[in-house]
Amino acid sequence: MEAESEPLPLDILITNVVCVFRVRCHLDLRHIALKGANVMYKRDEGKVVMKLRRPRVTATIWSSGKIISTGATSEDEAKIGARKCARCLQKLGFQVRFGAFRVVNVLAVCSMPFEIRLPDFTKQQRPLASYEPELHPAVNFKIKPLTASMQIFSTGSITITASNVARAAQAVEHVYPLVFASRKGT
Amino acid sequence: MAATAAVTVSAPRPHPITKIHCPSHPEAVLVEDYRAGDMICPECGLVVGDRMIDVGSEWRTFSNDHVGKDPSRVGDAQNPLLNGGDLSTVIGKGTGAASFDEFGNSKYQNRRAMTSQDRAMLTAFREINTMADRINLPRNIVDRTNNLFKQVYEQRCLKGRSNDAIASACLYIACRQEGVPRTFKEICAVSRISKKEIGRCFKLILKALETSVDLITTGDFMSRFCSNLGLPKAVQIAATHIARCAVDLDLVPGRSPISVAAAAIYMASQASADKRTQKEIGDIAGVADVTIRQSYRLLYFKAAELFPPDFKFDTPVDKLPQL
């Protein structure tokens, strides 16, 4: 990149990975609620929330067999957590078949080594960036082709939401030169 | 009738107003004789055009005249941009004794069936008018708001949202577009919708209409806040200068321009003879006490550089309150 002499290592911390998968069989939520461990039964909403300890994930289970798992810190961990959840359900007696695992959403946090001038940045990135200081102190920046959106704060922290980890990394790479141009200092 | 032969199509210099002119005096401006309906050339007296139709009004109408006496056969001026030009006619109210039944009610009830769309739009326009009236917004902003609302309403993207919320958001956008932004809190004050909902609708409308608005600056609010606080012009100028320098030097990163403006006003007023408390400024600006304090602390560092050079200090810079 023209802006820097050597590639700067930027730490992108993944804070949350959301994934969906199916167990390919109907589940009796009441049975899970009574016999399962570490579960919460939300009868009004028709779902069971199971919290696992080791990959610290929270799985939301519906009676149709569709499950959403959140809270993992990497894609692999998400898969492990999902399989653990399926195993728990298998132990409860259901004919579980793990399938259709898909990472839906990834939230990552990244911190730039410099502060950012938000009004400058917004002016340059007009339609894609939206900055309303009265509503939120960060700039909302959307990258259309990557379907990634990020919130850029004036301290230099960036929160990225993308459909998978690779895209999140690409989004950071994409936005780095733009943000570098509106940095504070020097 | 000899004059009609004088109407030439291939005139060398066509008249700007009338297409006919005197053959011998093409440059002469024709005089209209309204009694006979003639156009007469003032140079030679030739009657150039006859049977000119007078397009003036037949009678005069005054606003304090009784409605029944007005022989006008046309109704109010329409607002075709906003209502879609409804040209239907209705049966008029009865005037004779036969049109009233025994209780004095009219026998024919004129049920105007407006489309629900029109009705919703008219309600919204009325609401916009009321809101704008509360904060004394000029007619051009109200018109712009009405236009925005109509565009948004016809697009139907935001159909699920409350019309009042969309109207409030349109009002906010119109103020911004006209260069006199109002804070969200000010719009909240005249609307029944919460700030969150107005903010959401605002973003949705910008996306739906594919427009964007300029960023707010501290200077946009200075004159309003200062005059509401009763501060003299010198203090207002000083506050504007302080806020602008603060933003240029980037002393207040990430702070809303409103908070910076409020803190600047506080600093300027404390340095002058008209001191205002943080609470007073917070009330006017819609900013919390502590927020002003936070922003003030950031400004206090470089207080000496922020003031304009020709400012008359009642309280010198080192005696400014340190919070």
CSV table of C-alpha atoms in Angstrom, one decimal, chain A residues 18-158:
chain,number,residue,atom,x,y,z
A,18,VAL,CA,-23.2,-16.6,14.9
A,19,CYS,CA,-24.0,-19.8,13.1
A,20,VAL,CA,-27.1,-21.9,12.2
A,21,PHE,CA,-27.4,-25.6,11.8
A,22,ARG,CA,-30.0,-28.3,11.8
A,23,VAL,CA,-30.4,-31.6,13.6
A,24,ARG,CA,-32.7,-32.9,11.0
A,25,CYS,CA,-35.4,-34.1,13.4
A,26,HIS,CA,-38.2,-32.7,15.4
A,27,LEU,CA,-37.4,-31.9,19.0
A,28,ASP,CA,-39.6,-32.0,22.0
A,29,LEU,CA,-38.8,-28.8,23.8
A,30,ARG,CA,-40.6,-29.8,26.9
A,31,HIS,CA,-38.5,-33.0,27.2
A,32,ILE,CA,-35.3,-31.0,26.7
A,33,ALA,CA,-36.3,-28.5,29.3
A,34,LEU,CA,-37.1,-31.1,31.9
A,35,LYS,CA,-34.3,-33.5,31.3
A,36,GLY,CA,-31.5,-31.3,29.8
A,37,ALA,CA,-28.8,-29.6,31.8
A,38,ASN,CA,-28.0,-25.9,31.5
A,39,VAL,CA,-31.2,-25.1,29.6
A,40,MET,CA,-33.8,-22.3,29.8
A,41,TYR,CA,-37.2,-22.9,28.4
A,42,LYS,CA,-38.9,-19.9,26.9
A,43,ARG,CA,-42.3,-21.3,26.3
A,44,ASP,CA,-43.9,-18.0,25.1
A,45,GLU,CA,-41.4,-17.8,22.3
A,46,GLY,CA,-41.3,-21.6,21.7
A,47,LYS,CA,-37.6,-22.0,22.1
A,48,VAL,CA,-35.0,-23.6,24.5
A,49,VAL,CA,-31.7,-21.8,25.3
A,50,MET,CA,-28.8,-24.0,26.0
A,51,LYS,CA,-25.6,-22.6,27.4
A,52,LEU,CA,-22.4,-24.5,27.0
A,53,ARG,CA,-19.4,-23.9,29.1
A,54,ARG,CA,-16.3,-25.1,27.2
A,55,PRO,CA,-16.7,-23.3,23.9
A,56,ARG,CA,-18.6,-20.6,25.6
A,57,VAL,CA,-21.6,-20.6,23.3
A,58,THR,CA,-25.3,-20.1,23.7
A,59,ALA,CA,-27.6,-22.2,21.5
A,60,THR,CA,-31.2,-21.4,20.8
A,61,ILE,CA,-33.1,-24.5,19.9
A,62,TRP,CA,-36.5,-24.7,18.1
A,63,SER,CA,-38.8,-27.6,17.9
A,64,SER,CA,-38.3,-27.8,14.2
A,65,GLY,CA,-34.7,-28.9,14.7
A,66,LYS,CA,-33.2,-25.6,13.7
A,67,ILE,CA,-30.6,-24.2,16.0
A,68,ILE,CA,-28.8,-20.9,16.2
A,69,SER,CA,-25.5,-20.8,18.1
A,70,THR,CA,-23.9,-17.5,19.3
A,71,GLY,CA,-20.9,-16.5,21.4
A,72,ALA,CA,-18.1,-18.4,19.8
A,73,THR,CA,-14.8,-16.6,19.2
A,74,SER,CA,-13.8,-18.4,16.0
A,75,GLU,CA,-15.4,-20.4,13.2
A,76,ASP,CA,-13.8,-23.7,14.4
A,77,GLU,CA,-15.0,-23.1,17.9
A,78,ALA,CA,-18.5,-22.4,16.6
A,79,LYS,CA,-18.5,-25.7,14.8
A,80,ILE,CA,-17.3,-27.5,18.0
A,81,GLY,CA,-19.9,-25.8,20.0
A,82,ALA,CA,-22.6,-26.7,17.5
A,83,ARG,CA,-21.5,-30.4,17.5
A,84,LYS,CA,-21.5,-30.4,21.3
A,85,CYS,CA,-25.0,-29.1,21.4
A,86,ALA,CA,-26.1,-31.7,18.9
A,87,ARG,CA,-24.4,-34.4,21.1
A,88,CYS,CA,-26.3,-33.2,24.2
A,89,LEU,CA,-29.5,-33.5,22.3
A,90,GLN,CA,-28.5,-36.9,21.1
A,91,LYS,CA,-27.9,-38.0,24.7
A,92,LEU,CA,-31.3,-36.9,25.5
A,93,GLY,CA,-32.6,-39.5,23.1
A,94,PHE,CA,-33.3,-37.7,19.9
A,95,GLN,CA,-32.3,-39.1,16.5
A,96,VAL,CA,-29.9,-36.3,15.7
A,97,ARG,CA,-28.2,-35.8,12.4
A,98,PHE,CA,-25.9,-32.9,12.2
A,99,GLY,CA,-26.4,-30.9,9.0
A,100,ALA,CA,-26.5,-27.6,7.2
A,101,PHE,CA,-23.9,-25.9,9.4
A,102,ARG,CA,-23.4,-22.3,8.2
A,103,VAL,CA,-21.7,-19.3,9.7
A,104,VAL,CA,-24.2,-16.4,9.5
A,105,ASN,CA,-22.6,-13.5,11.1
A,106,VAL,CA,-19.2,-12.5,12.5
A,107,LEU,CA,-18.5,-9.6,14.8
A,108,ALA,CA,-14.9,-8.5,15.1
A,109,VAL,CA,-13.1,-5.6,16.7
A,110,CYS,CA,-10.0,-3.9,15.4
A,111,SER,CA,-8.1,-1.0,16.8
A,112,MET,CA,-6.2,1.4,14.6
A,113,PRO,CA,-2.9,2.8,16.0
A,114,PHE,CA,-4.1,6.3,15.3
A,115,GLU,CA,-7.2,8.4,16.0
A,116,ILE,CA,-9.5,9.2,13.2
A,117,ARG,CA,-11.1,12.4,12.1
A,118,LEU,CA,-14.7,11.4,11.6
A,119,PRO,CA,-16.1,14.5,9.7
A,120,ASP,CA,-13.2,14.2,7.2
A,121,PHE,CA,-13.8,10.6,6.6
A,122,THR,CA,-17.5,11.0,6.2
A,123,LYS,CA,-17.1,13.8,3.6
A,124,GLN,CA,-14.9,11.6,1.5
A,125,GLN,CA,-16.9,8.5,1.7
A,126,ARG,CA,-20.2,10.2,1.1
A,127,PRO,CA,-23.0,7.7,0.3
A,128,LEU,CA,-21.4,4.7,2.0
A,129,ALA,CA,-20.5,6.4,5.3
A,130,SER,CA,-23.2,7.8,7.5
A,131,TYR,CA,-22.3,9.9,10.6
A,132,GLU,CA,-24.9,11.3,12.9
A,133,PRO,CA,-23.2,12.6,16.0
A,134,GLU,CA,-26.5,13.2,17.7
A,135,LEU,CA,-27.6,9.6,17.4
A,136,HIS,CA,-24.3,7.6,17.7
A,137,PRO,CA,-20.7,8.7,18.1
A,138,ALA,CA,-19.5,6.3,15.4
A,139,VAL,CA,-19.5,6.4,11.6
A,140,ASN,CA,-21.5,3.6,10.0
A,141,PHE,CA,-19.6,2.5,6.9
A,142,LYS,CA,-21.0,-0.2,4.6
A,143,ILE,CA,-19.0,-2.1,2.1
A,144,LYS,CA,-21.6,-3.3,-0.4
A,145,PRO,CA,-19.8,-6.1,-2.4
A,146,LEU,CA,-18.5,-7.7,0.8
A,147,THR,CA,-21.8,-7.3,2.6
A,148,ALA,CA,-19.8,-6.0,5.6
A,149,SER,CA,-20.6,-3.0,7.7
A,150,MET,CA,-18.5,-1.4,10.3
A,151,GLN,CA,-18.6,1.2,13.0
A,152,ILE,CA,-15.7,3.5,13.1
A,153,PHE,CA,-15.0,5.5,16.3
A,154,SER,CA,-12.9,8.5,16.6
A,155,THR,CA,-10.5,6.7,19.0
A,156,GLY,CA,-9.5,4.4,16.2
A,157,SER,CA,-11.5,1.3,17.2
A,158,ILE,CA,-13.5,-0.3,14.5
